[in-house]
Amino acid sequence: MSSSAEGSSHDPVDDAERSVARRESNDAWAATSLLISGVLVWGGVGYLVSLWLGSPLFTMAGLLVGTATALYGIWFRYGRS
Amino acid sequence: MSSLLAAASHVAALGRALDTTSEGGKKVFESPTKNDFNFPGIFGGQDGWFTKPVLIVVLMTVVCFAFYYASSRNAKIVPGRLQFAGESLYGFIRNDVAIDAIGHDGLRWAPYLATLFSFVALNNIAGIIPVLQIPATSHIAFPLVLAVFSWLIYMYLGISKHGAWGYFRDMMFPPGIPWAVYILLAPIEFFSTVIVRPLTLMLRLTFNMFAGHLVLVLFISAADYLLLDYSNTAVGAPVGVLSLLLSLVLTGFEAFVQLLQAYVFTLLTALYIGGALADEH
């Protein structure tokens, strides 16, 4: 609660700190969401292919591809700076 | 959330162990189940729609309105206690949630976020208020509606600010990735923002409240059973007392979780709004 209750602060240093904090907390939640999605999307596609072709290997491949892609996406978006 | 669920399943297993140790003729311990969340209608018999959780939501809406109305009516330059409480709460959500998560546009969203936080917190905390004793938000319908609101808000803001094409392009195709990876990554990004976000928002709140209530019901009903029906054994009395003490500790813990989950729900809604309004960097 650094800023006063009256009006928002326009201190540039404060704003810069806030914007970094904002980006970081947003990134943390987005990364979790992306990991879950990676497993669900490509794991799900793999599962459907497994049902179709009758081999469980496609589910495993899908899960691995999904996790790897999500990790790559997280690294690309948030991990390089 | 997972640790709470694990704790809930652990104590549920403990409850089942107690079931089997009861001797013939004695009252059998009943573990709490999801049926503990079903209430008969207050009007219109067993299947009436106006149940206890609905009553709690209505009550808490009135309390929420009354609190903010009373604390802002006759506002003085030197605030009284009530005005100070209302302004502190609103100021906290405005400065530390709305402006921190969204930026200067956050000022516009402070009223909604403060209302959202107060409403969710009150409906959560109903779980440990005597007589009410059920978090209304443990019924998935209420978090569902709130999550849908959050979803509609950030999708609308994102599309109206960047255009439908621009919004989905920024979401699914961050520049600089080899094109082959887009085939794998774009569906994940889309799924993550459009489906997983509201889903996790809803499930996180619902099942924190569900599991927390289950834990409290288990410890309190175990204390009741052990002390009143089983206290003449070597195990009954001490474990019953332990269970009673733990139920008190866990009630305090639940108060913390209930406020924390209301804060998380509000913070995430603010972060999603901030993400939709942000210029892609």
Short mmCIF file of C-alpha atoms in Angstrom, two decimals:
data_model
loop_
_atom_site.label_atom_id
_atom_site.label_comp_id
_atom_site.label_asym_id
_atom_site.label_seq_id
_atom_site.Cartn_x
_atom_site.Cartn_y
_atom_site.Cartn_z
CA MET A 1 0.00 0.00 0.00
CA SER A 2 2.66 2.43 -1.06
CA SER A 3 0.49 5.01 -2.74
CA SER A 4 -1.84 7.31 -0.85
CA ALA A 5 -5.57 6.74 -0.69
CA GLU A 6 -6.11 10.01 -2.55
CA GLY A 7 -5.67 9.59 -6.30
CA SER A 8 -3.15 7.32 -8.01
CA SER A 9 0.51 8.24 -7.85
CA HIS A 10 2.31 9.54 -10.90
CA ASP A 11 5.81 8.95 -9.58
CA PRO A 12 7.65 7.42 -12.58
CA VAL A 13 9.87 5.17 -10.42
CA ASP A 14 6.85 3.83 -8.60
CA ASP A 15 5.06 3.27 -11.91
CA ALA A 16 8.02 1.37 -13.36
CA GLU A 17 8.24 -0.86 -10.28
CA ARG A 18 4.53 -1.51 -10.42
CA SER A 19 4.62 -2.40 -14.08
CA VAL A 20 7.44 -4.91 -13.49
CA ALA A 21 5.57 -6.45 -10.56
CA ARG A 22 2.43 -6.55 -12.68
CA ARG A 23 4.14 -8.33 -15.55
CA GLU A 24 5.81 -10.84 -13.27
CA SER A 25 2.71 -11.88 -11.36
CA ASN A 26 0.76 -12.08 -14.61
CA ASP A 27 3.50 -14.26 -16.11
CA ALA A 28 3.44 -16.69 -13.18
CA TRP A 29 -0.27 -17.36 -13.59
CA ALA A 30 -0.11 -17.47 -17.38
CA ALA A 31 2.73 -20.02 -17.28
CA THR A 32 0.67 -22.39 -15.10
CA SER A 33 -2.31 -22.02 -17.37
CA LEU A 34 -0.15 -22.71 -20.43
CA LEU A 35 1.30 -25.91 -18.92
CA ILE A 36 -2.16 -27.25 -18.09
CA SER A 37 -3.35 -26.37 -21.59
CA GLY A 38 -0.37 -28.06 -23.25
CA VAL A 39 -1.08 -31.34 -21.50
CA LEU A 40 -4.83 -31.11 -22.14
CA VAL A 41 -4.75 -30.05 -25.81
CA TRP A 42 -2.09 -32.36 -27.26
CA GLY A 43 -2.70 -35.08 -24.67
CA GLY A 44 -6.35 -34.93 -25.71
CA VAL A 45 -5.51 -35.11 -29.42
CA GLY A 46 -3.16 -38.04 -28.68
CA TYR A 47 -5.92 -39.76 -26.73
CA LEU A 48 -8.38 -39.40 -29.61
CA VAL A 49 -5.82 -40.77 -32.07
CA SER A 50 -5.19 -43.63 -29.63
CA LEU A 51 -8.89 -44.45 -29.60
CA TRP A 52 -8.96 -44.33 -33.37
CA LEU A 53 -5.85 -46.42 -34.03
CA GLY A 54 -6.02 -48.54 -30.89
CA SER A 55 -2.55 -47.94 -29.51
CA PRO A 56 -1.89 -46.10 -26.21
CA LEU A 57 1.43 -44.80 -27.56
CA PHE A 58 -0.26 -41.81 -29.22
CA THR A 59 -1.61 -40.58 -25.87
CA MET A 60 1.90 -40.68 -24.41
CA ALA A 61 3.37 -38.96 -27.45
CA GLY A 62 0.64 -36.30 -27.25
CA LEU A 63 1.29 -35.66 -23.56
CA LEU A 64 5.03 -35.32 -24.20
CA VAL A 65 4.57 -33.03 -27.22
CA GLY A 66 2.06 -30.90 -25.30
CA THR A 67 4.31 -30.53 -22.25
CA ALA A 68 7.37 -29.79 -24.39
CA THR A 69 5.54 -27.20 -26.48
CA ALA A 70 4.10 -25.51 -23.39
CA LEU A 71 7.56 -25.39 -21.80
CA TYR A 72 8.97 -23.92 -25.01
CA GLY A 73 6.17 -21.35 -25.09
CA ILE A 74 6.84 -20.38 -21.47
CA TRP A 75 10.56 -20.10 -22.15
CA PHE A 76 9.96 -18.05 -25.29
CA ARG A 77 7.48 -15.65 -23.70
CA TYR A 78 8.81 -15.22 -20.21
CA GLY A 79 12.18 -16.89 -19.81
CA ARG A 80 14.53 -15.12 -22.20
CA SER A 81 14.93 -11.67 -20.72
CA MET B 1 -5.72 -26.53 -3.82
CA SER B 2 -4.18 -29.95 -4.34
CA SER B 3 -2.83 -30.05 -0.79
CA LEU B 4 -6.27 -29.28 0.55
CA LEU B 5 -7.83 -31.97 -1.57
CA ALA B 6 -5.16 -34.40 -0.42
CA ALA B 7 -5.86 -33.45 3.20
CA ALA B 8 -9.58 -33.94 2.60
CA SER B 9 -9.12 -37.39 1.12
CA HIS B 10 -6.73 -38.28 3.94
CA VAL B 11 -9.20 -37.38 6.65
CA ALA B 12 -12.00 -39.04 4.71
CA ALA B 13 -9.94 -42.24 4.80
CA LEU B 14 -9.50 -41.75 8.55
CA GLY B 15 -13.26 -41.43 8.80
CA ARG B 16 -13.79 -44.71 6.96
CA ALA B 17 -11.30 -46.39 9.32
CA LEU B 18 -13.45 -45.17 12.21
CA ASP B 19 -16.49 -46.71 10.52
CA THR B 20 -15.03 -50.17 10.64
CA THR B 21 -13.91 -49.93 14.27
CA SER B 22 -17.39 -49.35 15.62
CA GLU B 23 -18.68 -52.40 17.47
CA GLY B 24 -22.01 -54.09 17.01
CA GLY B 25 -25.01 -52.32 18.54
CA LYS B 26 -23.21 -49.02 18.78
CA LYS B 27 -24.04 -45.99 16.72
CA VAL B 28 -22.02 -46.08 13.51
CA PHE B 29 -19.92 -43.10 12.51
CA GLU B 30 -20.99 -41.55 9.23
CA SER B 31 -18.22 -39.92 7.21
CA PRO B 32 -19.17 -36.63 5.62
CA THR B 33 -20.00 -36.92 1.93
CA LYS B 34 -21.05 -34.57 -0.82
CA ASN B 35 -24.58 -34.98 0.55
CA ASP B 36 -23.55 -32.62 3.35
CA PHE B 37 -23.72 -29.90 0.70
CA ASN B 38 -27.32 -30.62 -0.33
CA PHE B 39 -30.00 -28.69 1.46
CA PRO B 40 -33.77 -29.01 1.20
CA GLY B 41 -35.69 -26.02 -0.13
CA ILE B 42 -36.76 -23.52 2.52
CA PHE B 43 -39.97 -22.98 0.55
CA GLY B 44 -41.70 -25.45 -1.73
CA GLY B 45 -40.63 -28.63 0.03
CA GLN B 46 -37.60 -30.85 -0.50
CA ASP B 47 -36.98 -29.82 -4.11
CA GLY B 48 -37.52 -26.08 -3.68
CA TRP B 49 -34.86 -23.95 -5.33
CA PHE B 50 -34.58 -21.49 -2.43
CA THR B 51 -32.07 -23.43 -0.33
CA LYS B 52 -29.73 -22.36 2.45
CA PRO B 53 -26.84 -21.43 0.09
CA VAL B 54 -29.24 -19.26 -1.95
CA LEU B 55 -30.40 -17.61 1.28
CA ILE B 56 -26.75 -16.96 2.20
CA VAL B 57 -26.04 -15.36 -1.18
CA VAL B 58 -29.07 -13.09 -0.82
CA LEU B 59 -28.13 -12.24 2.76
CA MET B 60 -24.50 -11.52 1.87
CA THR B 61 -25.53 -9.33 -1.06
CA VAL B 62 -27.59 -7.25 1.35
CA VAL B 63 -24.74 -7.16 3.90
CA CYS B 64 -22.26 -6.13 1.18
CA PHE B 65 -24.54 -3.33 -0.02
CA ALA B 66 -25.36 -2.18 3.51
CA PHE B 67 -21.68 -2.08 4.50
CA TYR B 68 -20.56 0.08 1.58
CA TYR B 69 -23.67 2.23 1.76
CA ALA B 70 -23.32 2.88 5.49
CA SER B 71 -19.57 3.47 5.25
CA SER B 72 -19.83 6.01 2.41
CA ARG B 73 -23.01 7.80 3.49
CA ASN B 74 -22.21 11.00 5.41
CA ALA B 75 -18.55 10.68 4.49
CA LYS B 76 -16.43 13.06 6.56
CA ILE B 77 -12.93 14.41 6.03
CA VAL B 78 -11.92 12.81 9.30
CA PRO B 79 -13.46 9.38 8.85
CA GLY B 80 -15.32 7.52 11.54
CA ARG B 81 -14.62 3.87 12.24
CA LEU B 82 -17.07 2.49 9.68
CA GLN B 83 -16.01 4.93 6.98
CA PHE B 84 -12.37 4.07 7.70
CA ALA B 85 -13.08 0.35 7.34
CA GLY B 86 -14.92 0.85 4.05
CA GLU B 87 -12.26 3.17 2.64
CA SER B 88 -9.39 0.91 3.72
CA LEU B 89 -10.96 -2.09 2.03
CA TYR B 90 -11.82 -0.17 -1.12
CA GLY B 91 -8.43 1.53 -1.15
CA PHE B 92 -6.65 -1.81 -0.79
CA ILE B 93 -8.48 -3.33 -3.77
CA ARG B 94 -8.08 -0.15 -5.81
CA ASN B 95 -4.36 0.39 -5.21
CA ASP B 96 -2.99 -3.09 -4.62
CA VAL B 97 -5.21 -5.06 -6.98
CA ALA B 98 -6.80 -2.81 -9.63
CA ILE B 99 -3.95 -0.34 -10.30
CA ASP B 100 -1.15 -2.85 -9.68
CA ALA B 101 -2.61 -5.45 -12.01
CA ILE B 102 -4.16 -3.27 -14.71
CA GLY B 103 -2.29 0.04 -14.61
CA HIS B 104 -3.99 3.42 -14.71
CA ASP B 105 -7.00 1.99 -16.54
CA GLY B 106 -7.45 -0.03 -13.35
CA LEU B 107 -9.18 2.91 -11.69
CA ARG B 108 -12.24 2.23 -13.85
CA TRP B 109 -12.37 -1.37 -12.67
CA ALA B 110 -11.83 -0.74 -8.96
CA PRO B 111 -15.57 -0.60 -8.12
CA TYR B 112 -16.25 -3.93 -9.82
CA LEU B 113 -13.21 -5.60 -8.28
CA ALA B 114 -13.97 -4.29 -4.78
CA THR B 115 -17.55 -5.55 -5.10
CA LEU B 116 -16.33 -8.88 -6.42
CA PHE B 117 -13.85 -9.30 -3.56
CA SER B 118 -16.38 -8.34 -0.88
CA PHE B 119 -19.06 -10.59 -2.34
CA VAL B 120 -16.83 -13.64 -2.69
CA ALA B 121 -15.19 -13.09 0.72
CA LEU B 122 -18.55 -12.81 2.47
CA ASN B 123 -19.95 -15.89 0.77
CA ASN B 124 -16.78 -17.83 1.63
CA ILE B 125 -16.68 -16.69 5.23
CA ALA B 126 -20.29 -17.84 5.68
CA GLY B 127 -18.67 -21.27 6.03
CA ILE B 128 -17.44 -20.46 9.53
CA ILE B 129 -20.24 -18.17 10.72
CA PRO B 130 -22.35 -20.04 13.27
CA VAL B 131 -25.83 -21.01 12.00
CA LEU B 132 -24.92 -20.28 8.34
CA GLN B 133 -21.97 -22.73 8.36
CA ILE B 134 -21.74 -23.44 4.65
CA PRO B 135 -19.70 -21.44 2.14
CA ALA B 136 -22.23 -20.59 -0.58
CA THR B 137 -19.32 -20.62 -3.04
CA SER B 138 -18.84 -24.37 -2.42
CA HIS B 139 -21.78 -24.75 -4.80
CA ILE B 140 -20.26 -24.52 -8.24
CA ALA B 141 -23.10 -22.42 -9.71
CA PHE B 142 -21.98 -19.25 -7.92
CA PRO B 143 -18.26 -19.35 -8.88
CA LEU B 144 -19.41 -20.37 -12.39
CA VAL B 145 -21.44 -17.19 -12.84
CA LEU B 146 -18.61 -15.03 -11.44
CA ALA B 147 -16.05 -16.73 -13.70
CA VAL B 148 -18.34 -16.18 -16.72
CA PHE B 149 -18.53 -12.49 -15.81
CA SER B 150 -14.73 -12.28 -15.64
CA TRP B 151 -14.45 -14.12 -18.97
CA LEU B 152 -16.98 -11.85 -20.70
CA ILE B 153 -15.21 -8.75 -19.35
CA TYR B 154 -11.68 -9.60 -20.44
CA MET B 155 -12.71 -11.08 -23.78
CA TYR B 156 -14.85 -8.01 -24.54
CA LEU B 157 -12.08 -5.61 -23.50
CA GLY B 158 -9.42 -7.49 -25.47
CA ILE B 159 -11.52 -7.65 -28.64
CA SER B 160 -12.73 -4.04 -28.42
CA LYS B 161 -9.19 -2.74 -27.81
CA HIS B 162 -7.21 -4.79 -30.34
CA GLY B 163 -9.99 -5.93 -32.70
CA ALA B 164 -10.97 -9.60 -32.89
CA TRP B 165 -8.14 -10.47 -35.28
CA GLY B 166 -5.53 -8.47 -33.39
CA TYR B 167 -6.54 -9.89 -30.02
CA PHE B 168 -6.39 -13.51 -31.13
CA ARG B 169 -3.21 -12.91 -33.14
CA ASP B 170 -1.42 -11.47 -30.10
CA MET B 171 -2.76 -14.33 -28.00
CA MET B 172 -1.91 -17.20 -30.36
CA PHE B 173 1.01 -15.97 -32.47
CA PRO B 174 3.63 -14.14 -30.42
CA PRO B 175 6.10 -12.81 -33.00
CA GLY B 176 9.52 -14.42 -33.43
CA ILE B 177 8.67 -18.10 -33.11
CA PRO B 178 9.55 -20.46 -35.99
CA TRP B 179 6.38 -21.06 -38.01
CA ALA B 180 6.40 -24.83 -37.46
CA VAL B 181 6.10 -24.29 -33.70
CA TYR B 182 2.99 -22.16 -34.21
CA ILE B 183 1.12 -25.27 -35.31
CA LEU B 184 1.80 -26.81 -31.91
CA LEU B 185 1.76 -23.67 -29.77
CA ALA B 186 -1.20 -21.67 -31.14
CA PRO B 187 -3.90 -24.18 -30.06
CA ILE B 188 -2.35 -24.33 -26.59
CA GLU B 189 -2.28 -20.54 -26.22
CA PHE B 190 -5.88 -20.30 -27.41
CA PHE B 191 -7.06 -23.08 -25.10
CA SER B 192 -5.12 -21.56 -22.21
CA THR B 193 -6.67 -18.11 -22.50
CA VAL B 194 -10.18 -18.93 -23.63
CA ILE B 195 -10.96 -22.16 -21.76
CA VAL B 196 -8.48 -22.94 -18.99
CA ARG B 197 -8.59 -19.45 -17.44
CA PRO B 198 -12.31 -19.33 -16.58
CA LEU B 199 -12.31 -23.04 -15.77
CA THR B 200 -9.48 -22.78 -13.23
CA LEU B 201 -10.98 -19.60 -11.81
CA MET B 202 -14.21 -21.46 -11.13
CA LEU B 203 -12.71 -24.76 -9.94
CA ARG B 204 -10.07 -23.17 -7.66
CA LEU B 205 -12.69 -21.29 -5.67
CA THR B 206 -15.32 -24.02 -5.62
CA PHE B 207 -13.10 -26.86 -4.49
CA ASN B 208 -11.13 -24.87 -1.94
CA MET B 209 -14.44 -24.11 -0.30
CA PHE B 210 -15.77 -27.64 -0.85
CA ALA B 211 -12.69 -29.34 0.62
CA GLY B 212 -12.45 -26.88 3.50
CA HIS B 213 -16.05 -27.45 4.49
CA LEU B 214 -15.60 -31.22 4.23
CA VAL B 215 -12.57 -31.09 6.56
CA LEU B 216 -14.47 -29.04 9.14
CA VAL B 217 -17.51 -31.32 8.97
CA LEU B 218 -15.30 -34.36 9.42
CA PHE B 219 -13.40 -33.09 12.46
CA ILE B 220 -16.45 -31.71 14.18
CA SER B 221 -18.63 -34.75 13.54
CA ALA B 222 -15.74 -37.04 14.60
CA ALA B 223 -15.39 -35.08 17.84
CA ASP B 224 -19.13 -35.33 18.36
CA TYR B 225 -19.16 -39.07 17.73
CA LEU B 226 -16.03 -39.90 19.75
CA LEU B 227 -16.93 -37.78 22.76
CA LEU B 228 -20.64 -38.55 22.96
CA ASP B 229 -20.93 -42.12 21.70
CA TYR B 230 -17.48 -43.59 22.11
CA SER B 231 -15.88 -41.84 25.08
CA ASN B 232 -15.90 -44.88 27.36
CA THR B 233 -13.00 -46.44 25.45
CA ALA B 234 -9.28 -45.77 25.73
CA VAL B 235 -9.23 -44.23 22.25
CA GLY B 236 -12.51 -42.35 22.19
CA ALA B 237 -11.95 -39.60 24.74
CA PRO B 238 -8.39 -38.45 23.88
CA VAL B 239 -8.88 -38.67 20.12
CA GLY B 240 -12.22 -36.93 20.52
CA VAL B 241 -10.59 -34.07 22.40
CA LEU B 242 -7.81 -33.89 19.81
CA SER B 243 -10.40 -33.82 17.03
CA LEU B 244 -12.28 -31.03 18.79
CA LEU B 245 -9.10 -28.96 19.24
CA LEU B 246 -8.09 -29.54 15.63
CA SER B 247 -11.52 -28.45 14.45
CA LEU B 248 -10.92 -25.13 16.23
CA VAL B 249 -7.48 -24.72 14.65
CA LEU B 250 -8.83 -25.66 11.23
CA THR B 251 -11.67 -23.16 11.57
CA GLY B 252 -9.01 -20.46 11.92
CA PHE B 253 -7.17 -21.90 8.94
CA GLU B 254 -10.40 -21.91 6.94
CA ALA B 255 -10.92 -18.21 7.68
CA PHE B 256 -7.50 -17.60 6.15
CA VAL B 257 -8.19 -19.76 3.09
CA GLN B 258 -11.60 -18.16 2.56
CA LEU B 259 -10.18 -14.65 2.50
CA LEU B 260 -7.17 -15.75 0.44
CA GLN B 261 -9.34 -17.39 -2.22
CA ALA B 262 -11.54 -14.30 -2.49
CA TYR B 263 -8.35 -12.28 -2.99
CA VAL B 264 -6.97 -14.72 -5.58
CA PHE B 265 -10.23 -14.69 -7.55
CA THR B 266 -10.22 -10.89 -7.59
CA LEU B 267 -6.50 -10.61 -8.39
CA LEU B 268 -6.76 -13.06 -11.31
CA THR B 269 -9.77 -11.26 -12.74
CA ALA B 270 -7.74 -8.03 -12.52
CA LEU B 271 -4.70 -9.68 -14.14
CA TYR B 272 -6.84 -11.02 -17.00
CA ILE B 273 -8.33 -7.56 -17.55
CA GLY B 274 -4.81 -6.11 -17.47
CA GLY B 275 -3.59 -8.71 -19.95
CA ALA B 276 -6.46 -7.97 -22.35
CA LEU B 277 -5.74 -4.23 -22.25
CA ALA B 278 -1.94 -4.52 -22.42
CA ASP B 279 -0.05 -3.52 -25.54
CA GLU B 280 1.87 -6.49 -26.84
CA HIS B 281 5.56 -5.97 -26.16
#
